[in-house]
Coordinates of C-alpha atoms in Angstrom, one line a residue:
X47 CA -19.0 17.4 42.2
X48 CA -19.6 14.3 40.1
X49 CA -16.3 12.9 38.6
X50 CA -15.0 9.5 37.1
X51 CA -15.1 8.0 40.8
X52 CA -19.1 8.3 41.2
X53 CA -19.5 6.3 37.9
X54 CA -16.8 3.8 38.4
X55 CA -18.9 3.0 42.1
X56 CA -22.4 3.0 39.8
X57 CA -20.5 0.1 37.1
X58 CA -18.9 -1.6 40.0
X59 CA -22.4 -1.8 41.7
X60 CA -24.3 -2.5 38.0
X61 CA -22.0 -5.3 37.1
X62 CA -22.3 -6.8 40.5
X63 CA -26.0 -7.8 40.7
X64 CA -26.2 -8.7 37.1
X65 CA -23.5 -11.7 38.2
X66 CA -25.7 -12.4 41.1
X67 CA -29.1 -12.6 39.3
X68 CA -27.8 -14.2 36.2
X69 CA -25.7 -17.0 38.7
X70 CA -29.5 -17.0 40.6
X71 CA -31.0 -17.7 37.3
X72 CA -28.8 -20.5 36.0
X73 CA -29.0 -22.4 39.3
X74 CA -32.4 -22.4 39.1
X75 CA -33.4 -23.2 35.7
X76 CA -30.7 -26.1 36.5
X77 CA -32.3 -27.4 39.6
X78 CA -36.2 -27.5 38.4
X79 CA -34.5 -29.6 35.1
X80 CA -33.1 -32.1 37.3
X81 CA -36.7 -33.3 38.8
X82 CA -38.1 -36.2 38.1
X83 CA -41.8 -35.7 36.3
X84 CA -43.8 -37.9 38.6
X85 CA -42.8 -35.8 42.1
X86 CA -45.6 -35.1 43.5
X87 CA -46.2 -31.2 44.5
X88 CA -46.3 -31.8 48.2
X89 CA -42.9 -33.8 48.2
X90 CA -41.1 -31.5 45.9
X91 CA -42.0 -28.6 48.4
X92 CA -40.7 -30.6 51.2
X93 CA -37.4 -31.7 49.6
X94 CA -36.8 -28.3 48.2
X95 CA -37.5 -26.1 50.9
X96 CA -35.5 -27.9 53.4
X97 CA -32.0 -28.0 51.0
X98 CA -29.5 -25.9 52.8
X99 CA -28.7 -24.0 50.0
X100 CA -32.3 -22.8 49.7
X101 CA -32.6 -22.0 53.3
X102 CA -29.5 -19.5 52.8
X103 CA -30.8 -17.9 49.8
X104 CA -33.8 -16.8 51.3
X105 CA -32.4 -15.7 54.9
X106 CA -30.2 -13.9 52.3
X107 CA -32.5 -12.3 49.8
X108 CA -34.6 -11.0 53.5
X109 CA -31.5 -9.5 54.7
X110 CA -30.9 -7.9 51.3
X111 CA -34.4 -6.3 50.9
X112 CA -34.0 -4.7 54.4
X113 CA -30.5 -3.0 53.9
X114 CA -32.1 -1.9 50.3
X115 CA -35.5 -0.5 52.2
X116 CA -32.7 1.4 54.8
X117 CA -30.7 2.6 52.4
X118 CA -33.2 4.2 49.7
X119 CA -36.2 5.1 51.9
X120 CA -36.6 8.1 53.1
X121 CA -38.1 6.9 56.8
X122 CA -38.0 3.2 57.8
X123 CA -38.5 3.3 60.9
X124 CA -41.7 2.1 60.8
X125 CA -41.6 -0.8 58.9
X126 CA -38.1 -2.1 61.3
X127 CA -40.4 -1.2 64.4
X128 CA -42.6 -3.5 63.0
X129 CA -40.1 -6.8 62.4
X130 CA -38.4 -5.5 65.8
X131 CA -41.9 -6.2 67.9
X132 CA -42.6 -9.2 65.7
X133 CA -38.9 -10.8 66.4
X134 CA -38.6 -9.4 69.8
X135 CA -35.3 -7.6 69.4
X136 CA -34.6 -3.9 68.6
X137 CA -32.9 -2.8 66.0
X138 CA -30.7 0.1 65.4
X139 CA -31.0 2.7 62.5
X140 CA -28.0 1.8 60.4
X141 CA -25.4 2.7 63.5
X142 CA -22.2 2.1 61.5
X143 CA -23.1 3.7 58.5
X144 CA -24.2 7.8 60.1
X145 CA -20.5 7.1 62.6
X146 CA -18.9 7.0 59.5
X147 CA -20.0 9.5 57.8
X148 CA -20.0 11.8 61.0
X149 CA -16.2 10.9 61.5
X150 CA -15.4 13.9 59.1
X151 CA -18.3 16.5 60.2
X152 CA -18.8 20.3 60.5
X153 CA -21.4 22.3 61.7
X154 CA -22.5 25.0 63.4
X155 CA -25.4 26.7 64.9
X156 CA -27.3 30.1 65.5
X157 CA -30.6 30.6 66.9
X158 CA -32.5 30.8 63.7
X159 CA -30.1 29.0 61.6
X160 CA -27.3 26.3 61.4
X161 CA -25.3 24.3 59.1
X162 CA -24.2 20.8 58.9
X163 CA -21.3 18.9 56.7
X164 CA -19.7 15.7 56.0
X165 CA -17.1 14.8 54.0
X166 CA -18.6 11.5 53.3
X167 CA -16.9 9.2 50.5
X168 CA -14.5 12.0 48.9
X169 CA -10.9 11.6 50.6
X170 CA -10.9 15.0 50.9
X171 CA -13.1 17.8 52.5
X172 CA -13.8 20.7 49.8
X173 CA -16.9 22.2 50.4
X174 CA -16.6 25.2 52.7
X175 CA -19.7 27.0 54.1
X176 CA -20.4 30.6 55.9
X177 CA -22.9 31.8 58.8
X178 CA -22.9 35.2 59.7
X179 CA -25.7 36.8 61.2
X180 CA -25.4 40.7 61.6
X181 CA -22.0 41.2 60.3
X182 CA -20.3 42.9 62.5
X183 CA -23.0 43.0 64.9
X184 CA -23.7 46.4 63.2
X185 CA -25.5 46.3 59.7
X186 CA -28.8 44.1 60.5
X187 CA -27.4 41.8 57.2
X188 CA -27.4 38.3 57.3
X189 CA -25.3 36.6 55.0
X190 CA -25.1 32.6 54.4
X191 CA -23.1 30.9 51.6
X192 CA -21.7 27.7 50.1
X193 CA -19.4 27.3 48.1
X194 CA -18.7 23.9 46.9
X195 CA -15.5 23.0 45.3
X196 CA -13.7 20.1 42.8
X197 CA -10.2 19.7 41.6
X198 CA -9.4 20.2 45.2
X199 CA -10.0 22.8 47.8
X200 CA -8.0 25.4 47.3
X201 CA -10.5 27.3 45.0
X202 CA -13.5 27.4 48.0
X203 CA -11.2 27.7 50.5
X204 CA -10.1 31.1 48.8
X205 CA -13.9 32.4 48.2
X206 CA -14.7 31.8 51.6
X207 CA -11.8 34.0 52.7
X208 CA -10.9 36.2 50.1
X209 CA -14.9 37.0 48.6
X210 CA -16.5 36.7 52.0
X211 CA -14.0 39.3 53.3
X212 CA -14.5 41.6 50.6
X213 CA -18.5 41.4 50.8
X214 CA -18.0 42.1 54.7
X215 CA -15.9 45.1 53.6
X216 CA -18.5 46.5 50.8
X217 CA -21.8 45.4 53.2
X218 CA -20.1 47.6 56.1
X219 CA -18.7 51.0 54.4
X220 CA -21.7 50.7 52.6
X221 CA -24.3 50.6 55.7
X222 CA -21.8 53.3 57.3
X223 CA -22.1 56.0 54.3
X224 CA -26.6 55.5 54.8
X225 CA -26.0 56.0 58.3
X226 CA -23.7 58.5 58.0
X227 CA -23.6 60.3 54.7
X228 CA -21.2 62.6 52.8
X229 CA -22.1 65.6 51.2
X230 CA -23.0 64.0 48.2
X231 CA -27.2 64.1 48.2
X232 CA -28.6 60.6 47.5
X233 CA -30.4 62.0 44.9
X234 CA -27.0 62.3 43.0
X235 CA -25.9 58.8 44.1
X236 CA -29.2 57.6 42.6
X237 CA -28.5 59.6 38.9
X238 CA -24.9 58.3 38.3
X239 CA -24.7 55.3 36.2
X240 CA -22.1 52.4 37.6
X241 CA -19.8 52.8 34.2
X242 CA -19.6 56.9 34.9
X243 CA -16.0 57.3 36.4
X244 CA -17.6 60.0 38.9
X245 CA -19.4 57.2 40.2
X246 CA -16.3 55.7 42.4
X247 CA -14.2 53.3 40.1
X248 CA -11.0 52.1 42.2
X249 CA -8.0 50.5 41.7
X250 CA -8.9 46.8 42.0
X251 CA -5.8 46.7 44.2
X252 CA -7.3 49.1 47.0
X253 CA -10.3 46.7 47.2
X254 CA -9.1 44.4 50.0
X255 CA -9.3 46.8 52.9
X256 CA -8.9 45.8 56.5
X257 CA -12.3 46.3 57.9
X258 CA -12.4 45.3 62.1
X259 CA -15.1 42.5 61.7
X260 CA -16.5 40.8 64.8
X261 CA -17.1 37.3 63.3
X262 CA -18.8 34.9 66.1
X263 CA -18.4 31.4 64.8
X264 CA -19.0 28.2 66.5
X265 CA -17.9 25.8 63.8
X266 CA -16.8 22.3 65.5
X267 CA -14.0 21.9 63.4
X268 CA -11.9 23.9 61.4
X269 CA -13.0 23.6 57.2
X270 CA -9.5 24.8 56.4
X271 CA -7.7 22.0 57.7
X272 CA -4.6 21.5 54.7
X273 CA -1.5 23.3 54.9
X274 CA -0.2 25.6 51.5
X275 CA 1.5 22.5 50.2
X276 CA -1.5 20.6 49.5
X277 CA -3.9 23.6 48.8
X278 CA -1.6 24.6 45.9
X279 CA -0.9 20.8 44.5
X280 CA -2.3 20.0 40.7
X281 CA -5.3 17.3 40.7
X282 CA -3.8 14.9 38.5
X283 CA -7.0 13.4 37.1
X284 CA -8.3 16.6 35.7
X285 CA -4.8 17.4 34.4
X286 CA -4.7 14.4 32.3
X287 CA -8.3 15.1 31.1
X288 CA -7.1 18.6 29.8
X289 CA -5.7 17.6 26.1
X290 CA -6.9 19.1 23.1
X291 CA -10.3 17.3 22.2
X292 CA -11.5 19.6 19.5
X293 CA -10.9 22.7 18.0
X294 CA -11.3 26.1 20.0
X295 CA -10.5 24.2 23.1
X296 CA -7.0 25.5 24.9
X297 CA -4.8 22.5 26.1
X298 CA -3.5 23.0 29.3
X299 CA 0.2 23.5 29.3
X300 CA 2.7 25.7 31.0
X301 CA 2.0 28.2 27.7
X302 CA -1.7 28.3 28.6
X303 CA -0.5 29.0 32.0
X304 CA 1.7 32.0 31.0
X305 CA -0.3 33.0 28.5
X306 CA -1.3 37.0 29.2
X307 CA -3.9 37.3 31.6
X308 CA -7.3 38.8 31.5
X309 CA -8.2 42.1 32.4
X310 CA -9.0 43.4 35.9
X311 CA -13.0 44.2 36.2
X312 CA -13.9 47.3 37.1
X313 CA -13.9 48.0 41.0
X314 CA -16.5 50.6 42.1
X315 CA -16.8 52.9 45.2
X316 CA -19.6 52.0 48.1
X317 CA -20.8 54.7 47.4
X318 CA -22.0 53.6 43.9
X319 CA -24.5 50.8 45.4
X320 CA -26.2 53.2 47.4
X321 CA -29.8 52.6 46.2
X322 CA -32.4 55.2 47.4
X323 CA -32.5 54.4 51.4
X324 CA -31.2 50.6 50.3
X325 CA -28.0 48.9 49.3
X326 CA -27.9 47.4 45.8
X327 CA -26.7 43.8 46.6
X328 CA -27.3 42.4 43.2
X329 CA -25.0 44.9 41.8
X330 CA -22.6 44.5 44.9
X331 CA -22.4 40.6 44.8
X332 CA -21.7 40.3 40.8
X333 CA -18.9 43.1 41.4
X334 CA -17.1 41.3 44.2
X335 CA -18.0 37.5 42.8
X336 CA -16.0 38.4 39.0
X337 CA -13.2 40.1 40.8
X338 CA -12.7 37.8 43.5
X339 CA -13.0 35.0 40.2
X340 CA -10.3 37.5 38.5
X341 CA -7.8 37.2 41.7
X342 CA -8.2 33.1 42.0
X343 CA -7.4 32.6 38.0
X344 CA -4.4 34.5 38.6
X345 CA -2.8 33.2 41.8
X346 CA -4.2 29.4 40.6
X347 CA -2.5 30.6 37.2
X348 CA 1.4 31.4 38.6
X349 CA 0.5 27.8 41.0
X350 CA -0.7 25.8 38.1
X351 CA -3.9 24.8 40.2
X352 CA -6.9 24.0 38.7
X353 CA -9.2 23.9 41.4
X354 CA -12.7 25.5 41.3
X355 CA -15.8 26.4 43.3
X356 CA -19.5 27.3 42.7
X357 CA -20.9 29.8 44.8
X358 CA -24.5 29.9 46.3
X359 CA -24.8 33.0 48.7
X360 CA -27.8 34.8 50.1
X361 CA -28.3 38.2 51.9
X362 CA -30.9 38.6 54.0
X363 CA -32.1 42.4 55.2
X364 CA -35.0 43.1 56.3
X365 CA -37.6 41.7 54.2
X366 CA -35.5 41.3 51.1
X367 CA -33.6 38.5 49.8
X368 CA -30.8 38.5 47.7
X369 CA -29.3 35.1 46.0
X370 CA -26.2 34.9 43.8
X371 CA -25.6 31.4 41.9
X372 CA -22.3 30.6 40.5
X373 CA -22.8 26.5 39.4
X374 CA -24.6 23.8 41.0
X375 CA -25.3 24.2 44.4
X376 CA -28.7 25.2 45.0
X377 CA -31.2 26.6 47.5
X378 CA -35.3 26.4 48.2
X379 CA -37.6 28.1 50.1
X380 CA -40.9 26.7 51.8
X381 CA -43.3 29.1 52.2
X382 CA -46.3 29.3 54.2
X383 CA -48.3 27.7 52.2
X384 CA -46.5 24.6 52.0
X385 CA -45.2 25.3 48.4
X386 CA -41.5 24.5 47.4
X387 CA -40.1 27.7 45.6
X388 CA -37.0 27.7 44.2
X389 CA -34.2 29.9 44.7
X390 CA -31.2 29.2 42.1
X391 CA -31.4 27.4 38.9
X392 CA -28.3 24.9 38.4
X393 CA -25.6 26.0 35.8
X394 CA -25.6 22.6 33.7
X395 CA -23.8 22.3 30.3
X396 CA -26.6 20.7 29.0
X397 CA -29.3 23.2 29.6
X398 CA -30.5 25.6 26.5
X399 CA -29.0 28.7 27.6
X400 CA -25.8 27.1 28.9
X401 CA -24.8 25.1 26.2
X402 CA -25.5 27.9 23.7
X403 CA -22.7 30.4 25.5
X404 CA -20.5 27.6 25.4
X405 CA -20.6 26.6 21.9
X406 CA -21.0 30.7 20.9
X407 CA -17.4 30.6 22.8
X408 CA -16.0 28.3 20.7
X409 CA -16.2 24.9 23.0
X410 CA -18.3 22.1 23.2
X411 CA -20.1 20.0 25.6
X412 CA -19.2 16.2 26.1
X413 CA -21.1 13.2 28.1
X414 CA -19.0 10.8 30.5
X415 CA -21.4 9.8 33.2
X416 CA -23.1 13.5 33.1
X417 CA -23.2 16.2 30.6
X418 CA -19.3 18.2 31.0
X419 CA -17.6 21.1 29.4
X420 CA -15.0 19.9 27.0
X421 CA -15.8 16.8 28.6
X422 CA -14.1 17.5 31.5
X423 CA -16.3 19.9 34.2
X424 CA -19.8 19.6 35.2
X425 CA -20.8 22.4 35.6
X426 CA -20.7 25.3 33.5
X427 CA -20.0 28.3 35.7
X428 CA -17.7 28.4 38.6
X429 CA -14.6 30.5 40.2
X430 CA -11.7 29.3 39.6
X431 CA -11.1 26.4 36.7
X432 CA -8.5 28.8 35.1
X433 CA -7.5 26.5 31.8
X434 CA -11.0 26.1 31.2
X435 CA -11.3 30.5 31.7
X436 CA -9.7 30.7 28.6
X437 CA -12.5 32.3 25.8
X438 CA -15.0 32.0 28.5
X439 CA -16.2 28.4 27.9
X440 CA -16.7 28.3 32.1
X441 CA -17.8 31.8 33.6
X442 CA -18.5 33.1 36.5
X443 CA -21.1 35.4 36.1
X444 CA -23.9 35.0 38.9
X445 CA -27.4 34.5 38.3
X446 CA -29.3 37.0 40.7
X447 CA -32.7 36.4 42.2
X448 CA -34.5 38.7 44.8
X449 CA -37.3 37.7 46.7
X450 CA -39.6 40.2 49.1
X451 CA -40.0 38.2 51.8
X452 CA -43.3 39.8 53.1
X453 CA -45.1 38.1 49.8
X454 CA -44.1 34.6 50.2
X455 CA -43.6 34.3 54.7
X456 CA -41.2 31.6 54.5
X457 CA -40.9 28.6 57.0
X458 CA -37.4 27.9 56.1
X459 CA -34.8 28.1 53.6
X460 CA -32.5 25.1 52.5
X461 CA -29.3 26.3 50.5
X462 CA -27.0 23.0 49.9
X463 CA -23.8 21.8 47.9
X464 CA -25.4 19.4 44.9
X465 CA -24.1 16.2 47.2
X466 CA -27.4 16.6 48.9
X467 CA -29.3 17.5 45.5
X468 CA -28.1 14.4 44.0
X469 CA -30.3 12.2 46.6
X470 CA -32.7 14.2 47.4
X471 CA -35.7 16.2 44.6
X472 CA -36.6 20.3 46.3
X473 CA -40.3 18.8 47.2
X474 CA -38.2 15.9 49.1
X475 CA -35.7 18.1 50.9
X476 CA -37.9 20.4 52.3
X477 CA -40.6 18.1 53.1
X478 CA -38.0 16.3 55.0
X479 CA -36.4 19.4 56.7
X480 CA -40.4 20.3 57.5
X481 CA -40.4 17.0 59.5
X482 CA -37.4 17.7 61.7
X483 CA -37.4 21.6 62.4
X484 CA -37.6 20.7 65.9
X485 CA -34.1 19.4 65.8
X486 CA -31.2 21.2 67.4
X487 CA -29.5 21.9 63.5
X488 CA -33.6 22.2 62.0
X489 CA -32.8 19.0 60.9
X490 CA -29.6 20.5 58.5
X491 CA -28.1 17.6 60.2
X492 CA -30.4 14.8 59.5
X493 CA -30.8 15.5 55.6
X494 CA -27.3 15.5 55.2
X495 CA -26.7 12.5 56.9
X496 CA -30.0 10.7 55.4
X497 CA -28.1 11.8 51.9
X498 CA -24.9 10.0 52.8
X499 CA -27.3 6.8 53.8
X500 CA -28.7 7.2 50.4
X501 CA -25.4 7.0 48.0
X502 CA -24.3 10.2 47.7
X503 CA -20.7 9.8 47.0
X504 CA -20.0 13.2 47.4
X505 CA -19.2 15.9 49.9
X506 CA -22.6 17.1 50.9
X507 CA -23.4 20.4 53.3
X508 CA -26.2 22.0 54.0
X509 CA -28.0 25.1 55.8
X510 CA -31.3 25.6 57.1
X511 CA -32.4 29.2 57.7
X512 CA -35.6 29.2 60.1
X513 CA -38.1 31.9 59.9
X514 CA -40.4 32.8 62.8
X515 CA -44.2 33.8 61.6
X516 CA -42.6 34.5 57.9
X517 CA -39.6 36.8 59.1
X518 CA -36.0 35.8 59.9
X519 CA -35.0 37.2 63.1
X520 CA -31.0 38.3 63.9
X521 CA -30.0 36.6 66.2
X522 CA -26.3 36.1 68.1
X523 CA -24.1 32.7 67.8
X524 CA -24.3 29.4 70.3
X525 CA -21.6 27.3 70.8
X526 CA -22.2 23.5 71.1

């Protein structure tokens, strides 16, 4: 997520070259005041081109234009082959920069799909992402998420366990019930109405079942790698941001904290997304997504953390797609006619519809660096954020999409934390990804990595979903 450290890096870089140009211009204007009128053209060239001082400004200004050209071009190879066979010496692609940034990786891979994440320059890790091809190797559903988290990672570490869990759960009582139905006709599953308390409604409590799940993962490195201390530590820099600013926003204190907490939502039977022959994903995912939201306020309330997540997960079954947006993360898809399609539209406090809710709640929107809610968060719907839960100025309410595959016969699919969107436009990314399918990660790898090379100063991970003459076929995990 964007915070105060991405715009001290932009001033720190701004007011750098300023100094250097304006020291450039000084020198000069200095120098050219200093020569005699009669110098002959010839003889001035001579003199002034052999001065040391010039000799190093130019090998310098050449060495600058190259690192810029590497750093802020998408492919530069060409143009370094071409000074490599002119000098006679080969050059490498930027060696030290992609070790650094793959010193804190993760990925993994599937036949048809993998992921790829770096931590790049955030001290910590606190994106989280899922692959999971035909949970439990039973319900021909695919399911890939991201959830991408700030304040710390305590709040997409807990999606990825607790809401991931739950949707397993749902998905697979779900599937067994089609396959195996109760007396109940479908044809009365289809006439109840989710609010109708003979449609299912359960305790919220009885929600988390135990459901055997045969997860095959092949993740390099663990993405829960801090022990309970740390995941339950306040962020001090969003603390101190959370003071009263204007009225109808609640300061964070230890009354806010205590304060009487919302009300469960409404927990409904599998039964009750039982669509025709079909599940009701849609229905399911907003379900699960507000009452795993509802459990994280209320742990991250009795811990005073103030962590959040967005939330970016698609279903795939069959030929229908299901995405669920929570935030800022976002995913494309490139279909076979080489057109960029989106898939999620990014919760921003300054868009129309956003910043309406918010001020309808009572809050306000502020800039520092970006567009923020109460000046503090930048985006305007997550999981988690619990002081900023308070009269709903950050919700977590999912936009839905759903796509029939069949229509559009996709390539690929590109779903990503915003540390990739912040280099990189949808018509870039998946022209990118286009140009290195043939790579072992479909080139998941490569854009994230190409990101980092480009400034992004935050934790970026991506997936890449590949389709095979416009359908996505289930496929089990490989290890590296």
């Amino acid at each position: 997520m964007e915070d105060d450290f991405e715009e001290l890096v932009l001033k720190q870089a701004c007011a750098s070259q300023m100094k250097f140009i304006s020291r450039l211009a000084i020198n000069t204007i200095g120098f050219f005041n200093k020569l005699p009128s009669n110098l002959s053209f010839l003889s001035f060239f001579m003199k002034f081109c052999i001065r040391p001082e010039v000799i190093f400004l130019l090998g310098t200004l050449i060495i600058l234009i190259c690192f810029y050209l590497q750093a802020n071009l998408l492919d530069t190879s060409g143009f370094l082959k071409k000074i490599s066979n002119t000098l006679r010496f080969k050059t490498k692609k930027v060696p030290f920069v992609i070790s650094a940034a793959e010193k804190d990786s993760w990925d993994e891979r599937h036949k048809r799909s993998a992921a790829f994440a770096i931590q790049g320059r955030r001290n910590k890790m606190e994106d989280r992402f899922v692959l999971e091809e035909n949970i439990n190797s039973s319900t021909d559903v695919s399911l890939f998420a991201i959830f991408d988290g700030h304040g710390g990672e305590y709040a997409a570490q807990f999606a990825k366990d607790i809401l991931i869990q739950n949707l397993y759960n749902k998905i697979i009582e779900t599937r067994n019930l089609i396959k195996n139905p109760r007396p109940e006709s479908s044809n009365e599953l289809n006439s109840l109405d989710k609010d109708d308390l003979n449609c299912g409604e359960k305790n919220a409590e009885e929600t988390q079942t135990n459901v055997p799940l045969q997860r095959k993962l092949s993740t390099r490195k663990t993405m829960s790698k801090t022990d309970d201390d740390n995941a339950n530590s306040i962020d001090s820099d969003i603390l101190n941001k959370l003071k009263p600013q204007q009225k109808g926003y609640t300061m964070f204190n230890k009354q806010t904290a205590q304060s009487e907490p919302a009300p469960a939502p409404k927990s409904y039977e599998a039964k009750c997304y039982i669509k025709g022959k079909g599940i009701d994903f849609g229905k399911m995912i907003t379900d699960e997504v507000l009452f795993a939201d509802h459990k994280l306020v209320e742990t991250a309330r009795k811990n005073l953390n103030v962590a959040g997540t967005t939330a970016l997960i698609a279903l795939i079954e069959g030929t229908k797609l299901t995405v669920a947006n929570v935030g800022d993360s976002r995913g494309v898809m490139y279909d076979s006619k080489g057109r960029t399609i989106p898939l999620s539209f990014d919760h921003k406090p300054q868009s129309a519809r956003e910043h309406k809710r918010i001020q309808e709640a009572g809050g306000f929107i502020a800039f520092k660096g970006v567009w923020r809610v109460s000046g503090i968060l930048a985006t305007s719907r997550a999981l988690g954020d619990f002081p900023l839960k308070e009269n709903n100025l950050v919700i977590a309410n999912p936009d839905i999409l759903q796509f029939e595959l069949s229509d559009h016969k996709p390539q690929f699919i590109v779903l990503a934390s915003d540390g990739l969107w912040d280099t990189f436009t949808n018509e870039e990314a998946t022209a990118f990804i286009k140009d290195h399918l043939d790579e072992p990660h479909f080139g998941a790898k490569s854009i994230t990595l190409q990101s980092y090379i480009r400034g992004s100063v935050d934790n970026i991970s991506t997936i890449v979903i590949v389709f095979k003459n416009g359908k996505y076929e289930i496929a089990s995990a490989t290890k590296d």
